[in-house]
Short mmCIF file of C-alpha atoms in Angstrom, two decimals:
data_model
loop_
_atom_site.label_atom_id
_atom_site.label_comp_id
_atom_site.label_asym_id
_atom_site.label_seq_id
_atom_site.Cartn_x
_atom_site.Cartn_y
_atom_site.Cartn_z
CA MET J 144 5.39 23.27 -9.79
CA THR J 145 7.19 20.66 -11.87
CA LEU J 146 6.13 17.03 -11.92
CA CYS J 147 9.36 16.11 -10.16
CA SER J 148 8.90 18.64 -7.35
CA ALA J 149 5.24 17.67 -6.97
CA GLY J 150 6.26 14.04 -6.59
CA ARG J 151 8.85 14.93 -3.96
CA LEU J 152 6.26 16.99 -2.08
CA LEU J 153 3.85 14.06 -2.10
CA THR J 154 6.58 11.81 -0.71
CA ILE J 155 7.30 14.27 2.09
CA LEU J 156 3.62 14.62 2.92
CA THR J 157 3.20 10.87 2.93
CA MET J 158 5.99 10.59 5.48
CA ILE J 159 4.23 13.20 7.62
CA PHE J 160 0.75 11.64 7.53
CA VAL J 161 1.68 8.00 7.40
CA PRO J 162 4.51 7.38 9.83
CA SER J 163 4.46 3.65 9.20
CA LEU J 164 3.57 3.05 5.56
CA ALA J 165 2.88 -0.64 5.13
CA HIS J 166 4.99 -2.75 2.85
CA SER J 167 5.62 -6.44 2.30
CA GLU J 168 7.29 -8.15 -0.62
CA SER J 169 5.12 -11.21 0.06
CA ALA J 170 1.87 -9.30 -0.36
CA SER J 171 -0.14 -9.89 -3.52
CA PRO J 172 0.08 -7.25 -6.27
CA ALA J 173 -3.51 -6.23 -5.48
CA ALA J 174 -2.67 -5.71 -1.80
CA GLN J 175 0.49 -3.80 -2.62
CA THR J 176 -1.51 -1.48 -4.89
CA LEU J 177 -4.09 -0.74 -2.19
CA ILE J 178 -1.42 -0.19 0.44
CA LYS J 179 0.24 2.39 -1.80
CA GLU J 180 -2.86 4.12 -3.14
CA LEU J 181 -4.76 4.36 0.15
CA TYR J 182 -1.72 4.87 2.41
CA LEU J 183 -2.53 1.89 4.60
CA THR J 184 -0.35 1.62 7.67
CA GLU J 185 1.00 -1.31 9.61
CA SER J 186 1.62 -1.98 13.28
CA THR J 187 4.91 -0.98 14.86
CA ASN J 188 5.72 -4.52 15.98
CA PRO J 189 5.18 -7.87 14.25
CA ILE J 190 2.28 -9.82 15.69
CA ALA J 191 4.69 -12.70 16.34
CA GLU J 192 6.05 -10.62 19.23
CA HIS J 193 2.70 -10.77 21.03
CA ALA J 194 2.53 -13.21 23.90
CA GLY J 195 0.51 -16.24 22.93
CA TRP J 196 0.98 -15.88 19.17
CA ASN J 197 0.60 -19.40 17.86
CA PRO J 198 -1.87 -19.42 14.95
CA LYS J 199 -3.84 -22.64 14.83
CA ARG J 200 -7.47 -21.88 14.00
CA VAL J 201 -9.16 -18.87 12.35
CA VAL J 202 -12.92 -18.43 11.87
CA VAL J 203 -14.03 -16.49 8.79
CA MET J 204 -17.55 -15.12 8.60
CA LEU J 205 -18.60 -15.26 4.95
CA ILE J 206 -21.12 -12.61 3.98
CA PRO J 207 -22.84 -12.51 0.58
CA ALA J 208 -21.66 -8.98 -0.28
CA LEU J 209 -18.02 -10.05 -0.17
CA VAL J 210 -18.39 -13.51 -1.64
CA SER J 211 -20.41 -12.22 -4.60
CA THR J 212 -17.72 -9.70 -5.61
CA SER J 213 -14.76 -12.08 -5.43
CA ASP J 214 -14.89 -15.47 -7.12
CA ASN J 215 -11.73 -16.62 -5.37
CA PHE J 216 -12.11 -15.14 -1.87
CA GLU J 217 -12.23 -18.52 -0.14
CA THR J 218 -9.38 -19.89 -2.26
CA GLU J 219 -7.16 -16.91 -1.47
CA LEU J 220 -7.98 -17.21 2.24
CA GLN J 221 -7.03 -20.88 2.20
CA LYS J 222 -3.77 -20.05 0.47
CA ALA J 223 -2.98 -17.34 3.01
CA ALA J 224 -3.82 -19.62 5.94
CA GLY J 225 -1.32 -22.31 4.93
CA ASP J 226 -1.38 -25.03 7.58
CA VAL J 227 -3.60 -23.01 9.91
CA GLU J 228 -7.12 -24.44 10.19
CA LEU J 229 -9.65 -22.18 8.50
CA VAL J 230 -13.29 -22.47 9.54
CA PHE J 231 -15.90 -20.80 7.33
CA ASP J 232 -19.10 -19.58 8.97
CA ARG J 233 -21.66 -19.62 6.14
CA SER J 234 -24.68 -18.83 8.33
CA GLY J 235 -24.82 -15.20 7.22
CA SER J 236 -25.13 -14.17 10.85
CA PHE J 237 -23.14 -11.28 12.25
CA VAL J 238 -22.31 -13.45 15.26
CA PRO J 239 -20.62 -16.85 14.86
CA ALA J 240 -22.07 -19.74 16.84
CA PRO J 241 -20.34 -20.13 20.22
CA GLU J 242 -19.06 -23.61 19.34
CA LEU J 243 -17.17 -22.20 16.36
CA LEU J 244 -15.11 -20.02 18.68
CA ILE J 245 -13.75 -22.86 20.78
CA ASP J 246 -9.94 -23.01 20.49
CA THR J 247 -10.07 -20.16 17.96
CA ASP J 248 -7.25 -17.63 17.97
CA GLY J 249 -8.39 -15.45 15.05
CA VAL J 250 -11.72 -14.13 13.76
CA ILE J 251 -12.38 -12.39 10.45
CA GLY J 252 -15.88 -10.94 10.45
CA PHE J 253 -17.69 -8.59 12.79
CA CYS J 254 -16.60 -7.53 16.23
CA THR J 255 -19.68 -7.66 18.46
CA PRO J 256 -20.35 -7.99 22.19
CA SER J 257 -21.64 -11.54 21.71
CA MET J 258 -18.55 -12.61 19.79
CA LEU J 259 -16.27 -11.19 22.45
CA LYS J 260 -18.31 -12.76 25.23
CA ASN J 261 -18.12 -16.20 23.61
CA ALA J 262 -14.49 -15.87 22.52
CA ASP J 263 -11.93 -18.44 23.58
CA ALA J 264 -9.14 -17.30 25.88
CA ARG J 265 -6.77 -17.98 22.97
CA LEU J 266 -8.30 -15.26 20.81
CA LEU J 267 -5.45 -13.00 19.68
CA TRP J 268 -6.66 -11.30 16.50
CA VAL J 269 -10.02 -9.86 15.36
CA HIS J 270 -10.41 -8.35 11.89
CA ASN J 271 -13.59 -6.28 11.70
CA TYR J 272 -15.25 -6.03 8.28
CA SER J 273 -16.68 -2.68 9.29
CA VAL J 274 -14.70 0.53 9.65
CA GLY J 275 -16.69 1.63 12.70
CA MET J 276 -15.79 -0.07 15.96
CA GLU J 277 -18.78 1.16 17.95
CA TYR J 278 -20.37 -2.30 18.01
CA CYS J 279 -17.15 -3.83 19.31
CA LYS J 280 -18.21 -3.39 22.91
CA GLY J 281 -17.96 -5.49 26.00
CA ALA J 282 -14.31 -6.49 25.67
CA SER J 283 -12.73 -7.25 29.02
CA ASP J 284 -9.62 -5.43 30.15
CA THR J 285 -7.68 -8.58 29.38
CA GLN J 286 -9.10 -8.78 25.86
CA LEU J 287 -8.33 -5.12 25.20
CA GLU J 288 -4.76 -5.73 26.27
CA ASP J 289 -4.22 -9.07 24.54
CA ILE J 290 -6.21 -8.90 21.31
CA VAL J 291 -5.00 -7.14 18.17
CA PHE J 292 -7.98 -5.47 16.47
CA THR J 293 -7.83 -4.55 12.79
CA ASN J 294 -10.52 -3.15 10.48
CA ASN J 295 -11.31 -1.86 7.00
CA LYS J 296 -10.45 1.80 7.53
CA ARG J 297 -9.55 3.70 4.35
CA LEU J 298 -10.83 0.86 2.14
CA SER J 299 -14.30 2.38 1.80
CA GLY J 300 -12.96 5.92 1.46
CA PRO J 301 -13.29 6.20 -2.34
CA ALA J 302 -16.86 4.87 -2.37
CA ILE J 303 -17.97 7.09 0.52
CA ALA J 304 -16.30 10.13 -1.03
CA GLU J 305 -18.08 9.61 -4.36
CA HIS J 306 -21.38 9.17 -2.52
CA THR J 307 -20.73 12.42 -0.65
CA ILE J 308 -20.02 14.35 -3.84
CA ALA J 309 -23.09 12.79 -5.49
CA MET J 310 -25.32 14.08 -2.68
CA LEU J 311 -23.69 17.51 -2.93
CA MET J 312 -24.22 17.70 -6.69
CA ALA J 313 -27.81 16.55 -6.37
CA LEU J 314 -28.58 19.21 -3.79
CA THR J 315 -26.93 22.07 -5.68
CA HIS J 316 -28.76 21.18 -8.90
CA ASN J 317 -32.14 20.56 -7.21
CA LEU J 318 -32.23 16.97 -8.48
CA PRO J 319 -34.50 15.69 -5.69
CA ALA J 320 -37.27 17.97 -6.96
CA TYR J 321 -36.83 16.73 -10.54
CA GLN J 322 -36.88 13.14 -9.24
CA ARG J 323 -40.18 13.75 -7.49
CA ALA J 324 -41.61 15.30 -10.66
CA GLN J 325 -40.42 12.33 -12.70
CA GLY J 326 -42.24 9.98 -10.34
CA GLU J 327 -45.41 11.95 -11.02
CA GLY J 328 -44.81 12.05 -14.77
CA LYS J 329 -44.52 15.84 -14.82
CA TRP J 330 -42.30 17.99 -17.07
CA GLN J 331 -41.60 20.92 -14.74
CA ARG J 332 -38.96 23.25 -16.15
CA GLU J 333 -39.91 25.80 -13.52
CA LEU J 334 -38.05 23.67 -10.97
CA SER J 335 -34.85 25.18 -12.34
CA ALA J 336 -35.69 28.22 -10.20
CA GLY J 337 -34.56 26.09 -7.25
CA VAL J 338 -30.99 25.91 -8.57
CA THR J 339 -29.77 28.81 -6.44
CA PHE J 340 -26.73 27.54 -4.58
CA GLY J 341 -24.39 28.31 -7.44
CA GLU J 342 -21.54 26.37 -8.95
CA LEU J 343 -18.98 24.67 -6.72
CA LYS J 344 -15.87 26.23 -8.21
CA GLY J 345 -14.46 28.78 -5.79
CA LYS J 346 -16.69 27.73 -2.90
CA THR J 347 -15.23 26.46 0.38
CA LEU J 348 -15.64 22.92 1.66
CA LEU J 349 -14.87 22.12 5.29
CA VAL J 350 -14.03 18.47 5.91
CA VAL J 351 -14.47 17.58 9.57
CA GLY J 352 -12.32 14.53 10.14
CA LEU J 353 -9.35 14.44 7.78
CA GLY J 354 -8.78 10.69 7.91
CA GLY J 355 -9.05 8.16 5.13
CA ILE J 356 -12.59 9.14 4.16
CA GLY J 357 -12.12 12.86 4.69
CA THR J 358 -8.97 12.90 2.58
CA GLU J 359 -10.78 11.22 -0.31
CA ILE J 360 -13.61 13.76 -0.08
CA ALA J 361 -11.13 16.63 0.03
CA TRP J 362 -9.26 15.40 -3.05
CA ARG J 363 -12.44 15.15 -5.11
CA ALA J 364 -13.73 18.53 -4.00
CA HIS J 365 -10.39 20.10 -4.89
CA GLY J 366 -10.71 18.55 -8.34
CA LEU J 367 -14.03 20.35 -8.73
CA GLY J 368 -12.33 23.67 -8.09
CA MET J 369 -13.40 24.08 -4.48
CA ARG J 370 -11.22 25.59 -1.79
CA VAL J 371 -10.81 22.87 0.82
CA ILE J 372 -10.17 23.35 4.52
CA ALA J 373 -10.29 20.63 7.14
CA ILE J 374 -10.20 19.73 10.81
CA ARG J 375 -8.30 16.87 12.35
CA ARG J 376 -7.60 15.89 15.93
CA SER J 377 -3.89 15.22 15.73
CA SER J 378 -2.10 18.05 13.91
CA HIS J 379 -2.23 20.89 11.41
CA GLU J 380 -0.64 18.71 8.71
CA GLY J 381 -2.56 17.94 5.53
CA PRO J 382 -2.13 17.22 1.82
CA ASP J 383 -1.25 20.07 -0.51
CA TYR J 384 -4.81 20.28 -1.90
CA VAL J 385 -6.12 21.30 1.55
CA ASP J 386 -5.57 25.02 2.11
CA TYR J 387 -5.69 24.89 5.90
CA VAL J 388 -5.99 22.18 8.54
CA GLY J 389 -7.35 23.26 11.89
CA LEU J 390 -7.74 21.48 15.20
CA THR J 391 -10.98 20.50 16.90
CA ASP J 392 -11.28 23.72 18.87
CA GLU J 393 -11.52 25.63 15.57
CA LEU J 394 -14.69 23.85 14.40
CA HIS J 395 -17.11 26.72 14.90
CA SER J 396 -14.87 29.45 13.53
CA MET J 397 -14.05 27.42 10.42
CA ALA J 398 -17.70 26.42 9.91
CA ALA J 399 -18.55 30.12 9.71
CA THR J 400 -16.46 30.41 6.53
CA ALA J 401 -17.58 27.23 4.74
CA ASP J 402 -20.20 26.88 2.02
CA VAL J 403 -20.27 23.10 2.44
CA ILE J 404 -19.47 21.05 5.55
CA ALA J 405 -18.78 17.33 5.36
CA ASN J 406 -18.86 15.17 8.48
CA ALA J 407 -16.35 12.32 8.13
CA LEU J 408 -15.81 11.69 11.83
CA PRO J 409 -15.66 8.33 13.59
CA LEU J 410 -17.84 7.87 16.66
CA THR J 411 -15.99 8.42 19.92
CA PRO J 412 -17.02 10.07 23.19
CA GLU J 413 -15.36 13.26 21.93
CA THR J 414 -17.20 13.29 18.59
CA THR J 415 -20.66 12.39 19.91
CA GLY J 416 -23.06 15.29 19.43
CA VAL J 417 -20.47 17.78 18.12
CA PHE J 418 -22.90 19.00 15.45
CA ASP J 419 -25.35 20.61 17.84
CA LYS J 420 -27.29 23.86 18.14
CA ALA J 421 -24.13 25.84 18.89
CA PHE J 422 -22.50 24.43 15.78
CA PHE J 423 -25.45 25.14 13.50
CA ASP J 424 -25.74 28.64 14.96
CA ALA J 425 -22.09 29.17 13.95
CA VAL J 426 -22.32 27.88 10.37
CA LYS J 427 -22.37 30.22 7.42
CA PRO J 428 -26.00 30.97 6.44
CA GLY J 429 -27.01 28.98 3.39
CA ALA J 430 -24.41 26.24 3.85
CA ILE J 431 -24.91 22.59 2.93
CA PHE J 432 -24.33 19.92 5.58
CA LEU J 433 -23.21 16.46 4.45
CA SER J 434 -22.91 13.59 6.91
CA VAL J 435 -21.18 10.29 6.12
CA GLY J 436 -19.43 9.81 9.47
CA ARG J 437 -21.71 8.51 12.18
CA GLY J 438 -25.29 9.49 12.95
CA LYS J 439 -24.61 10.19 16.61
CA ASN J 440 -22.10 12.89 15.66
CA THR J 441 -25.18 15.06 15.06
CA ILE J 442 -28.02 16.14 17.34
CA THR J 443 -30.94 15.36 15.04
CA GLY J 444 -33.36 17.90 16.50
CA ASP J 445 -30.81 20.69 16.13
CA LEU J 446 -30.17 19.71 12.50
CA ILE J 447 -33.91 19.75 11.77
CA ALA J 448 -34.23 23.20 13.32
CA ALA J 449 -31.37 24.53 11.19
CA LEU J 450 -32.99 23.14 8.05
CA GLU J 451 -36.51 24.33 8.83
CA SER J 452 -35.30 27.82 9.72
CA GLY J 453 -33.44 28.18 6.44
CA LYS J 454 -30.04 28.47 8.15
CA LEU J 455 -28.93 25.51 6.05
CA PHE J 456 -29.48 25.35 2.30
CA GLY J 457 -29.84 21.59 2.56
CA ALA J 458 -28.39 18.37 3.90
CA GLY J 459 -27.20 15.07 2.49
CA LEU J 460 -27.35 12.33 5.11
CA ASP J 461 -26.06 8.80 4.76
CA VAL J 462 -26.09 8.41 8.55
CA THR J 463 -28.75 9.48 11.03
CA ASP J 464 -29.61 9.20 14.70
CA PRO J 465 -31.39 6.95 15.26
CA GLU J 466 -30.86 4.30 12.60
CA PRO J 467 -33.10 3.27 10.98
CA LEU J 468 -34.67 6.72 10.89
CA PRO J 469 -38.29 6.39 12.10
CA ALA J 470 -40.98 6.88 9.48
CA GLY J 471 -42.42 9.91 11.27
CA ASN J 472 -39.17 11.83 11.55
CA PRO J 473 -39.40 15.31 9.94
CA LEU J 474 -36.17 14.74 8.00
CA TRP J 475 -38.04 12.40 5.64
CA HIS J 476 -40.35 15.17 4.51
CA LEU J 477 -37.98 18.12 4.13
CA PRO J 478 -37.58 18.94 0.41
CA ASN J 479 -33.95 20.05 0.81
CA VAL J 480 -32.73 16.80 2.37
CA ILE J 481 -31.33 13.65 0.75
CA ILE J 482 -31.32 10.52 2.92
CA THR J 483 -29.63 7.24 2.11
CA PRO J 484 -29.72 4.31 4.59
CA HIS J 485 -26.06 4.14 5.67
CA VAL J 486 -24.94 2.60 2.38
CA SER J 487 -22.24 4.97 1.13
CA ALA J 488 -19.47 2.43 1.80
CA THR J 489 -21.05 -0.25 -0.35
CA GLY J 490 -20.26 -1.20 -3.91
CA ALA J 491 -18.40 -3.87 -5.83
CA ASP J 492 -15.06 -2.05 -5.80
CA ALA J 493 -15.21 -1.36 -2.06
CA ASN J 494 -16.12 -4.98 -1.38
CA ARG J 495 -13.23 -6.24 -3.49
CA ARG J 496 -10.82 -4.04 -1.54
CA GLN J 497 -12.14 -5.54 1.68
CA THR J 498 -11.51 -9.09 0.50
CA VAL J 499 -7.98 -8.24 -0.60
CA ILE J 500 -7.04 -6.78 2.78
CA ALA J 501 -8.76 -9.54 4.74
CA VAL J 502 -6.61 -12.04 2.86
CA GLU J 503 -3.47 -9.93 3.30
CA ASN J 504 -3.99 -9.53 7.04
CA LEU J 505 -4.59 -13.26 7.38
CA ARG J 506 -1.32 -13.92 5.55
CA ARG J 507 0.50 -11.47 7.82
CA TYR J 508 -1.08 -13.02 10.93
CA VAL J 509 0.00 -16.53 10.00
CA ALA J 510 3.48 -15.30 9.02
CA GLY J 511 3.82 -13.27 12.21
CA GLU J 512 4.33 -9.97 10.34
CA ARG J 513 3.17 -6.42 11.06
CA MET J 514 -0.60 -6.14 10.70
CA LEU J 515 -2.49 -3.62 8.57
CA ASN J 516 -5.09 -1.15 9.87
CA VAL J 517 -4.58 -1.83 13.57
CA VAL J 518 -7.21 -0.07 15.69
CA ASP J 519 -6.37 1.91 18.80
CA MET J 520 -9.29 0.71 20.91
CA SER J 521 -8.82 3.51 23.43
CA ARG J 522 -9.68 5.96 20.62
CA GLY J 523 -12.07 3.73 18.68
CA TYR J 524 -10.26 3.98 15.34
#
């Protein structure tokens, strides 16, 4: 395929996946770059068309992770706000004090039951720093109808994808065993006998949840020479580096052909507990299970059974159920398991992307433009 034809194919695929690719000549160069690279989408209608749009006061929850990675975050927010009053909550709490929410029509921070309960009737826009919306509970029917919810979906995709590949590489090269030996000051070359999974080239990776995160995982796995297949809820369409995209009812049959399975699902009623005994019974013997979606996607006891029985070669878990994982849980002590405490989305680059889009969405809100990363609250993403 020529470079020209490849570029045209990418354009066509972009039109298929991203029906409303975001664009704005007023956006900063940094925002325009992220919109293009991560295929961020915008709402169908400008927020100015919403009843009650009259931006006057926006509360911004400042958290150290974002402030520390952007020297000019507050300055850029002030610039984007224009004449709209900007109130900074520097408490570090995930829930702004009730008095801060009086007469407030916009909140940039975390969507929580307490925030929604204390929200003013004027609240029209909530930008959630997190990708997951599972803590955004308790909204009234009126709030669900009137409020525009946006979040950081796709912004953490690169960081999470690299974390996923790092866990995969560590498992296939038996690095956890070498790490334990290092802690004990032991030179144990015999641990190389545990490197039995084989190289990744030619092996099949199944991405369950071909959204922003899943697409980033798929692209990196393809670059390693893996054959990539995926499952998505909406259609069979996928990028050219994914060999086949199946629908949700094909999960078990596709898992039976995969050497590695990566969970990149959001948490919804439909995705809760999908990785259960029936799923692990269906997987290809000796497969690796990676989970960076949500802990409740997986039935923990069924995962443990699959690992202890040898059905799975190993597992890399950034999310668990419950969280935090209790000290006595068997997962902690299994030698073929890597556990990280739900941190795959973190990192300086991911945090900088979050500040850029928070500023851009504030600018769009004040200007009455189409918003980025609008969440369908009926689906949870």
